[in-house]
Coordinates of C-alpha atoms in Angstrom, one line a residue:
M1 CA 3.7 10.2 -47.4
P2 CA 3.1 10.4 -51.2
Y3 CA 0.4 12.8 -52.1
F4 CA -1.3 11.7 -55.3
D5 CA -4.3 14.0 -55.4
A6 CA -2.9 17.1 -57.1
A7 CA -6.0 17.4 -59.3
S8 CA -8.0 18.3 -56.2
A9 CA -5.3 20.7 -54.9
A10 CA -1.7 20.9 -55.7
P11 CA 0.8 21.5 -52.9
L12 CA 1.7 25.1 -52.4
H13 CA 4.6 26.0 -54.7
P14 CA 7.7 27.3 -52.9
V15 CA 7.5 30.5 -55.0
A16 CA 3.9 31.0 -53.9
R17 CA 4.9 30.7 -50.3
Q18 CA 7.7 33.3 -50.7
A19 CA 5.5 35.7 -52.7
L20 CA 2.6 35.3 -50.2
L21 CA 4.8 36.1 -47.2
A22 CA 6.4 39.1 -49.0
A23 CA 3.0 40.4 -50.0
L24 CA 1.6 40.2 -46.5
D25 CA 4.2 42.8 -45.5
E26 CA 4.0 45.0 -48.6
G27 CA 0.5 44.5 -50.0
W28 CA -1.9 45.0 -47.0
A29 CA -3.1 48.4 -47.9
D30 CA -6.1 49.4 -50.2
P31 CA -4.8 49.5 -53.8
A32 CA -7.6 52.0 -54.6
R33 CA -6.0 54.6 -52.3
L34 CA -3.5 57.3 -53.5
Y35 CA -1.2 57.4 -50.5
K36 CA 2.2 55.6 -50.5
E37 CA 1.0 52.3 -49.0
G38 CA -2.0 52.2 -51.4
R39 CA 0.2 53.0 -54.4
R40 CA 2.6 50.2 -53.4
A41 CA -0.3 47.7 -53.1
R42 CA -1.6 48.9 -56.6
L43 CA 1.8 48.2 -58.1
L44 CA 1.7 44.7 -56.8
L45 CA -1.8 44.1 -58.0
D46 CA -1.0 45.5 -61.5
A47 CA 2.1 43.4 -61.7
A48 CA 0.2 40.2 -60.7
R49 CA -2.5 40.9 -63.3
Q50 CA 0.0 41.4 -66.0
A51 CA 1.9 38.2 -65.1
A52 CA -1.4 36.2 -65.1
A53 CA -2.5 37.7 -68.4
E54 CA 0.7 36.8 -70.1
A55 CA 0.3 33.2 -68.8
V56 CA -3.2 33.1 -70.1
G57 CA -2.5 34.9 -73.4
C58 CA -4.9 37.8 -73.0
R59 CA -4.8 41.5 -72.3
A60 CA -4.4 42.6 -68.6
D61 CA -7.6 44.6 -68.7
E62 CA -9.5 41.4 -69.8
L63 CA -8.6 39.6 -66.6
V64 CA -10.1 39.9 -63.1
F65 CA -9.3 38.0 -59.9
T66 CA -12.1 36.3 -58.0
S67 CA -12.4 34.5 -54.7
S68 CA -12.3 31.0 -56.2
G69 CA -12.4 29.2 -59.5
S70 CA -16.0 28.2 -58.8
R71 CA -16.9 31.9 -58.3
A72 CA -15.2 32.7 -61.6
V73 CA -17.3 30.1 -63.3
H74 CA -20.6 31.3 -61.7
T75 CA -19.8 34.9 -62.5
G76 CA -18.7 34.1 -66.1
V77 CA -21.7 32.0 -67.0
A78 CA -24.3 34.3 -65.4
G79 CA -22.7 37.5 -66.9
A80 CA -22.3 36.1 -70.4
L81 CA -25.9 34.8 -70.4
A82 CA -27.2 38.1 -69.2
G83 CA -25.2 40.0 -71.7
R84 CA -26.7 38.0 -74.5
R85 CA -30.3 37.6 -73.2
R86 CA -31.7 39.3 -76.3
V87 CA -30.2 36.5 -78.4
G88 CA -31.9 33.7 -76.4
R89 CA -31.6 31.7 -73.3
H90 CA -30.1 28.5 -74.5
L91 CA -26.9 27.3 -72.8
I92 CA -24.7 24.4 -74.0
V93 CA -22.4 22.4 -71.6
S94 CA -20.7 19.1 -71.9
A95 CA -21.8 16.1 -69.8
V96 CA -18.5 16.0 -68.0
E97 CA -18.0 19.6 -66.9
H98 CA -16.9 20.5 -63.4
S99 CA -19.8 20.7 -60.9
S100 CA -19.5 24.5 -60.8
V101 CA -20.5 24.7 -64.5
L102 CA -23.3 22.1 -64.1
H103 CA -24.6 23.9 -61.0
S104 CA -24.7 27.2 -63.0
A105 CA -26.6 25.4 -65.7
E106 CA -29.1 24.1 -63.2
V107 CA -29.7 27.6 -61.9
H108 CA -30.1 28.9 -65.4
E109 CA -32.6 26.1 -66.2
A110 CA -34.5 26.7 -63.0
G111 CA -34.9 30.4 -64.0
G112 CA -36.6 29.4 -67.3
G113 CA -33.6 29.0 -69.5
T114 CA -32.8 25.8 -71.6
V115 CA -29.7 23.7 -71.4
G116 CA -28.2 21.4 -74.0
R117 CA -25.9 18.7 -72.6
V118 CA -23.4 17.4 -75.1
A119 CA -22.5 13.7 -74.7
V120 CA -18.9 12.3 -74.6
D121 CA -17.3 9.2 -76.0
R122 CA -16.0 6.4 -73.8
H123 CA -12.7 8.3 -73.3
G124 CA -14.6 11.3 -72.0
A125 CA -14.1 13.6 -75.0
V126 CA -16.6 15.6 -76.9
S127 CA -16.5 16.3 -80.7
A128 CA -16.7 19.6 -82.4
G129 CA -19.5 18.1 -84.5
S130 CA -21.6 17.5 -81.4
Y131 CA -21.2 21.1 -80.4
A132 CA -22.1 22.3 -83.9
A133 CA -25.2 20.1 -83.8
A134 CA -26.2 21.5 -80.4
L135 CA -25.9 25.2 -81.5
G136 CA -29.1 27.0 -82.3
P137 CA -30.3 30.5 -83.2
D138 CA -31.1 31.1 -79.5
T139 CA -27.8 29.8 -78.1
A140 CA -26.4 32.5 -75.8
L141 CA -23.3 30.7 -74.5
A142 CA -21.4 27.4 -74.8
C143 CA -19.1 26.0 -72.1
L144 CA -16.3 23.4 -72.4
Q145 CA -13.5 22.4 -70.0
S146 CA -10.0 22.3 -71.4
A147 CA -9.3 19.0 -69.7
N148 CA -11.3 16.7 -67.5
H149 CA -10.7 16.9 -63.7
E150 CA -11.4 13.2 -63.1
V151 CA -9.9 11.2 -66.0
G152 CA -7.4 13.8 -67.5
T153 CA -8.9 13.7 -71.0
E154 CA -8.0 16.9 -73.0
Q155 CA -10.9 18.4 -74.9
P156 CA -10.8 19.7 -78.5
V157 CA -11.2 23.3 -77.4
A158 CA -9.8 25.0 -80.5
E159 CA -12.1 23.0 -82.8
V160 CA -15.1 23.7 -80.6
A161 CA -14.2 27.4 -80.4
E162 CA -14.1 27.5 -84.2
V163 CA -17.6 26.2 -84.7
C164 CA -18.9 28.4 -81.9
R165 CA -17.2 31.5 -83.4
A166 CA -18.7 30.6 -86.8
A167 CA -22.2 30.6 -85.2
G168 CA -21.5 33.8 -83.3
V169 CA -21.7 32.1 -79.9
P170 CA -19.1 32.8 -77.2
L171 CA -17.3 29.9 -75.7
L172 CA -16.4 29.8 -72.0
V173 CA -13.5 27.5 -71.2
D174 CA -12.9 26.1 -67.7
A175 CA -9.1 25.8 -67.7
A176 CA -8.7 25.0 -64.0
Q177 CA -6.9 21.7 -64.6
S178 CA -4.7 22.7 -67.6
L179 CA -3.6 26.3 -67.2
G180 CA -0.6 25.4 -65.1
W181 CA 0.7 23.3 -68.1
G182 CA 0.2 25.9 -70.8
P183 CA -2.1 28.4 -72.4
V184 CA -5.4 27.3 -73.9
G185 CA -5.4 27.4 -77.6
G186 CA -8.3 28.5 -79.9
D187 CA -10.5 31.5 -80.3
W188 CA -12.4 31.2 -77.0
S189 CA -14.3 34.1 -75.5
L190 CA -14.2 33.6 -71.7
L191 CA -11.9 31.6 -69.5
T192 CA -11.8 30.6 -65.8
A193 CA -9.2 29.0 -63.6
S194 CA -8.3 28.4 -60.0
A195 CA -4.9 29.0 -58.4
H196 CA -4.9 26.0 -56.0
K197 CA -4.8 23.7 -59.1
W198 CA -1.3 24.9 -60.1
G199 CA 0.3 25.3 -56.6
G200 CA -1.1 28.8 -55.7
P201 CA -3.0 29.5 -52.6
S202 CA -6.6 28.4 -52.3
G203 CA -9.4 30.9 -52.5
T204 CA -8.1 32.7 -55.6
G205 CA -9.5 32.3 -59.1
L206 CA -9.4 34.3 -62.3
L207 CA -12.0 35.2 -65.0
V208 CA -11.1 36.4 -68.4
V209 CA -13.7 38.1 -70.6
R210 CA -12.3 39.0 -74.1
K211 CA -13.0 42.5 -75.5
G212 CA -16.1 42.5 -77.6
V213 CA -17.9 39.8 -75.6
R214 CA -21.2 41.1 -74.3
F215 CA -21.2 40.7 -70.5
A216 CA -23.5 42.0 -67.8
P217 CA -22.5 41.3 -64.2
R218 CA -25.4 39.9 -62.2
E219 CA -24.2 40.9 -58.7
P220 CA -24.6 44.3 -57.1
A221 CA -22.4 47.0 -58.5
D222 CA -18.8 47.2 -57.2
E223 CA -16.0 49.5 -58.2
R224 CA -13.3 46.7 -57.8
E225 CA -12.1 44.3 -60.5
S226 CA -14.0 46.1 -63.3
G227 CA -17.3 45.4 -61.4
R228 CA -17.0 41.7 -62.0
A229 CA -15.7 40.5 -58.6
A230 CA -17.0 42.4 -55.6
G231 CA -15.1 43.0 -52.4
F232 CA -11.6 43.9 -51.2
E233 CA -8.9 42.1 -53.2
N234 CA -7.0 39.4 -51.4
L235 CA -3.8 40.9 -52.6
P236 CA -1.2 38.6 -50.9
A237 CA -3.0 35.5 -52.4
I238 CA -3.3 37.2 -55.8
V239 CA 0.4 38.0 -55.9
A240 CA 1.2 34.4 -54.8
A241 CA -1.1 33.0 -57.4
A242 CA 0.5 35.0 -60.2
A243 CA 4.0 34.3 -59.1
S244 CA 3.4 30.5 -58.8
L245 CA 1.7 30.4 -62.2
R246 CA 4.7 31.9 -63.8
A247 CA 7.0 29.5 -61.9
V248 CA 5.1 26.4 -62.8
R249 CA 5.0 27.4 -66.4
A250 CA 8.8 27.8 -66.5
E251 CA 9.0 24.2 -65.2
A252 CA 6.1 22.7 -67.2
A253 CA 7.8 21.4 -70.3
A254 CA 10.4 19.3 -68.5
E255 CA 8.0 18.2 -65.7
A256 CA 5.3 17.2 -68.2
V257 CA 7.7 14.7 -69.9
R258 CA 8.7 13.2 -66.6
L259 CA 5.1 12.9 -65.2
R260 CA 3.8 11.5 -68.5
E261 CA 6.4 8.7 -68.2
L262 CA 5.2 7.9 -64.7
T263 CA 1.5 8.0 -65.5
E264 CA 2.1 5.8 -68.5
R265 CA 3.9 3.4 -66.3
I266 CA 0.8 3.2 -64.0
R267 CA -1.5 2.9 -67.0
A268 CA 0.5 0.0 -68.4
R269 CA 1.3 -1.9 -65.2
V270 CA -1.9 -1.7 -63.2
P271 CA -3.8 -4.1 -65.5
E272 CA -0.8 -6.4 -65.5
L273 CA -0.6 -6.4 -61.7
V274 CA -4.3 -6.4 -60.8
P275 CA -6.9 -8.6 -62.5
D276 CA -10.2 -7.2 -63.7
V277 CA -9.2 -3.5 -64.0
E278 CA -10.4 -0.9 -66.5
V279 CA -8.1 2.1 -67.2
V280 CA -10.3 5.0 -68.2
G281 CA -9.7 8.3 -70.0
D282 CA -8.0 9.0 -73.3
P283 CA -4.7 7.1 -73.6
V284 CA -3.0 9.9 -75.6
R285 CA -4.8 13.2 -75.3
R286 CA -4.6 13.7 -71.6
L287 CA -3.0 15.8 -68.9
P288 CA 0.5 14.8 -67.9
G289 CA -0.1 13.8 -64.3
I290 CA -3.5 12.1 -64.2
V291 CA -4.3 8.4 -64.5
T292 CA -7.6 6.8 -63.5
F293 CA -8.6 3.2 -63.2
S294 CA -11.5 1.1 -61.8
C295 CA -11.3 -2.3 -60.2
L296 CA -14.1 -4.9 -60.3
Y297 CA -15.4 -6.4 -57.1
V298 CA -14.0 -3.5 -54.9
D299 CA -15.6 -1.1 -52.5
G300 CA -14.1 2.3 -53.5
E301 CA -14.3 3.8 -50.0
T302 CA -12.6 0.8 -48.4
L303 CA -9.9 0.8 -51.2
L304 CA -9.1 4.5 -50.6
H305 CA -8.9 3.9 -46.8
E306 CA -6.5 1.0 -47.3
L307 CA -4.3 3.0 -49.6
D308 CA -4.3 5.8 -47.1
R309 CA -3.1 3.3 -44.5
E310 CA -0.3 2.4 -46.8
G311 CA 0.7 6.0 -47.1
F312 CA -0.9 7.0 -50.4
S313 CA -3.4 9.9 -50.8
V314 CA -5.6 9.3 -53.8
S315 CA -9.2 10.2 -54.8
S316 CA -12.1 8.4 -56.4
G317 CA -15.2 8.9 -58.5
S318 CA -16.8 5.7 -57.2
S319 CA -20.3 5.7 -55.9
C320 CA -19.0 3.7 -53.0
T321 CA -17.2 6.8 -51.7
S322 CA -20.2 9.1 -52.0
S323 CA -23.0 9.8 -49.5
T324 CA -25.4 9.9 -52.4
L325 CA -24.4 6.3 -53.5
T326 CA -24.4 7.5 -57.1
P327 CA -21.3 7.3 -59.4
S328 CA -19.5 10.4 -60.5
H329 CA -21.3 12.2 -63.3
V330 CA -18.1 12.0 -65.3
L331 CA -17.9 8.2 -65.2
R332 CA -21.6 7.9 -65.7
A333 CA -21.4 10.1 -68.9
M334 CA -18.5 8.0 -70.2
G335 CA -20.4 4.7 -69.5
V336 CA -17.3 3.1 -67.8
L337 CA -16.9 1.0 -64.8
S338 CA -17.4 3.0 -61.6
E339 CA -16.8 0.6 -58.7
G340 CA -13.3 0.6 -57.1
N341 CA -12.4 3.8 -59.0
V342 CA -9.0 5.4 -58.2
R343 CA -7.7 8.7 -59.6
V344 CA -4.0 9.1 -59.2
S345 CA -2.9 12.7 -59.9
L346 CA 0.8 13.3 -59.5
P347 CA 2.1 16.7 -58.3
A348 CA 5.2 18.2 -59.7
G349 CA 8.3 16.6 -58.2
T350 CA 6.7 13.2 -57.6
A351 CA 9.5 10.7 -57.2
A352 CA 9.7 7.6 -59.4
E353 CA 10.3 5.4 -56.4
D354 CA 7.0 6.6 -54.8
V355 CA 5.2 5.4 -58.0
E356 CA 7.0 2.1 -57.9
R357 CA 6.0 1.6 -54.2
F358 CA 2.4 2.4 -55.1
L359 CA 2.5 -0.3 -57.8
S360 CA 4.0 -2.8 -55.4
V361 CA 1.4 -2.1 -52.7
L362 CA -1.7 -1.8 -54.9
P363 CA -2.2 -5.5 -55.8
G364 CA -2.2 -6.7 -52.2
V365 CA -4.6 -3.9 -51.2
V366 CA -7.1 -4.7 -53.9
A367 CA -6.8 -8.4 -53.2
G368 CA -7.4 -7.8 -49.5
V369 CA -10.5 -5.6 -50.2
R370 CA -11.9 -8.3 -52.5
E371 CA -11.4 -11.0 -50.0
K372 CA -13.2 -9.0 -47.3
L373 CA -16.1 -8.6 -49.7
G374 CA -16.2 -12.3 -50.6
A375 CA -15.4 -11.7 -54.3
V376 CA -14.5 -14.8 -56.2
P377 CA -11.7 -14.3 -58.8
Q378 CA -13.1 -15.0 -62.3
A379 CA -10.4 -17.7 -62.9
Q380 CA -11.5 -19.6 -59.8
A381 CA -15.3 -19.2 -60.1
P382 CA -16.7 -22.7 -60.5
G383 CA -19.5 -23.7 -62.8
P384 CA -22.5 -25.7 -61.6
G385 CA -21.4 -29.1 -60.3
P386 CA -23.1 -32.4 -60.8
G387 CA -26.6 -32.4 -59.4
K388 CA -26.4 -28.7 -58.5
A389 CA -29.6 -26.8 -59.2
P390 CA -29.3 -23.6 -61.3
G391 CA -29.6 -20.6 -59.0
A392 CA -28.4 -22.5 -55.9
R393 CA -25.5 -20.1 -55.3
A394 CA -27.8 -17.1 -55.6
A395 CA -28.9 -17.8 -52.1
E396 CA -25.3 -17.4 -50.9
G397 CA -25.2 -13.7 -51.5
G398 CA -27.8 -11.0 -51.1
R399 CA -31.3 -12.3 -51.0
A400 CA -32.5 -15.2 -53.2
A401 CA -35.7 -14.1 -54.9
E402 CA -38.6 -16.5 -54.6
G403 CA -39.2 -18.7 -57.7
T404 CA -35.8 -18.1 -59.2
R405 CA -34.7 -21.7 -59.7
A406 CA -35.6 -23.6 -62.9
G407 CA -39.0 -25.2 -62.5
E408 CA -40.2 -22.8 -59.8
G409 CA -41.7 -20.1 -62.0
A410 CA -38.7 -18.9 -63.8
P411 CA -38.2 -19.9 -67.5
A412 CA -35.7 -22.6 -68.0
G413 CA -32.2 -21.3 -68.3
E414 CA -33.0 -18.1 -66.4
L415 CA -31.9 -17.1 -62.9
V416 CA -33.2 -14.1 -61.0
L417 CA -30.6 -12.6 -58.6
D418 CA -32.1 -10.3 -56.0
T419 CA -29.6 -7.7 -54.8
L420 CA -32.1 -5.0 -53.8
G421 CA -30.7 -3.0 -51.0
R422 CA -27.2 -4.1 -51.6
R423 CA -24.7 -1.4 -52.7
C424 CA -21.7 -1.2 -55.0
P425 CA -19.9 -3.6 -55.6
I426 CA -22.1 -6.4 -54.2
P427 CA -24.5 -6.7 -57.2
V428 CA -21.5 -7.4 -59.5
I429 CA -19.8 -9.7 -57.0
E430 CA -23.0 -11.8 -56.7
L431 CA -23.4 -11.8 -60.5
A432 CA -19.9 -13.2 -61.0
K433 CA -20.7 -15.9 -58.5
V434 CA -23.8 -17.2 -60.2
I435 CA -23.1 -16.7 -63.9
G436 CA -21.8 -20.3 -64.1
D437 CA -25.1 -21.6 -62.7
V438 CA -26.9 -21.0 -66.0
P439 CA -26.2 -22.8 -69.2
V440 CA -24.5 -21.0 -72.2
G441 CA -27.3 -19.0 -73.7
G442 CA -29.1 -18.7 -70.4
T443 CA -29.7 -15.4 -68.6
V444 CA -29.3 -13.9 -65.2
R445 CA -31.7 -11.1 -64.2
V446 CA -30.0 -8.9 -61.6
L447 CA -32.5 -6.9 -59.5
S448 CA -30.9 -3.8 -58.1
D449 CA -31.8 -0.4 -56.8
D450 CA -28.2 0.8 -56.8
E451 CA -27.5 3.5 -59.4
A452 CA -24.0 2.2 -59.9
A453 CA -25.4 -1.1 -61.3
R454 CA -26.5 0.7 -64.5
L455 CA -22.8 1.3 -65.2
D456 CA -21.1 -1.6 -63.6
I457 CA -23.1 -4.5 -64.8
P458 CA -22.6 -3.6 -68.5
A459 CA -18.9 -2.9 -67.8
W460 CA -18.6 -6.3 -66.1
C461 CA -20.1 -8.0 -69.2
E462 CA -17.7 -6.3 -71.5
M463 CA -14.7 -7.2 -69.3
R464 CA -15.8 -10.8 -68.7
G465 CA -16.9 -11.6 -72.3
Q466 CA -20.6 -11.9 -71.4
E467 CA -23.6 -10.3 -73.2
Y468 CA -25.5 -7.4 -71.6
A469 CA -29.0 -7.8 -72.9
G470 CA -30.3 -4.5 -71.4
E471 CA -32.3 -3.0 -68.6
E472 CA -35.9 -3.7 -67.8
P473 CA -38.3 -2.2 -65.3
A474 CA -39.0 -4.1 -62.1
D475 CA -41.3 -3.8 -59.1
E476 CA -38.4 -2.4 -57.2
G477 CA -35.3 -0.8 -58.8
S478 CA -34.4 -2.3 -62.2
A479 CA -33.7 -5.7 -63.7
Y480 CA -30.3 -5.9 -65.6
V481 CA -30.3 -8.9 -68.0
V482 CA -27.0 -10.7 -68.6
R483 CA -26.8 -13.6 -71.1
R484 CA -24.0 -16.1 -70.6
V485 CA -22.0 -16.6 -73.8
S486 CA -18.9 -18.3 -72.5

């Protein structure tokens, strides 16, 4: 079964498995003890730390191992903010950071600090200029991921690090997605990563704090890992994490070329094979194995289940797969289509024939989901027939709001489509059905209380050549105004 969700967790690398099993036999003792078994464990820990430091490009005494990548982020953010509390309490993050960074920012804000959130462009990238503009005299720390976990866009870390360094502000880089592909360039100050992203065991992260960076651990004092990661080290996992990082780095150059070709094949062919698709993320500056696209008129959860039935494990940022019914914060910040979102992230060793089978299966799966939802393909959507009252088809989907037809209280050429209580992707499906019921220049006001509509209706307009006239308040939810131009 092709596993296409390596961005969530990469399969355990064979080297990691070998190192883990060996360390279980040799590294079980306390590395802080001076007897033979302790000295043996210490040698393993020191060797793992040195190997990881070489991969990162830092000194061994700047790197500590943590219980996860999220723990590394929480410790790094809190410690750096505490170390610079005399400077101020302003924290800067990008709008597309991993949830661990955003949750740390929320805790900081709840404690009285301030947070500046830097916007991204439609590809999901920040600019160094936006970070420069966000910096202030009270800025204690800035955070930026090296590459996005949902769409694969690489960030200009070196350029942002330069403006932060000029302002005297440390930059923390979340390198979880990229570290397996190579070191992070630029003059950053702190770095975090997670072993399960590169084929190491889960529950192992790392935190790097460069010499000279003011850092004050916020947890109770502990003698292990320089006082920055409390508790007995999980030595077998640490050894396996370091060994697998070295192994994947040795394979990275050749594997990156191969996976880029496969993801480029997906990026190019999915829009050819499936109508009404938006491929998101930077087309050039992106990680080798990640490609993300969104499909109009598709329920994301159903799409993922159908792909799973066909033997493909993928993930999604669609609101339709979330218990909160809100789109991924990454897609929301980018302002791109969220419904029917699919992230394909290929692990090392993915076979080209698996990608080809995915491409052969996808069109039928999407068509089947659209058919179940009653979506009308745009090319087949009829305009109003002779004698058909504008708004008549609004009653076919969702609830038809009272007085929506011309001459019944609504202005001529306007149709009100009530989709309150209907979730992604129903509002857009119903909009596509009724747009032909208003004349060119006329408008459809879509009433919706689904957060995804704020993204998906403007995206539908851009993809279908209609004009999005904006959002207006309504008695319930919001009214999204679409003007027919073709």
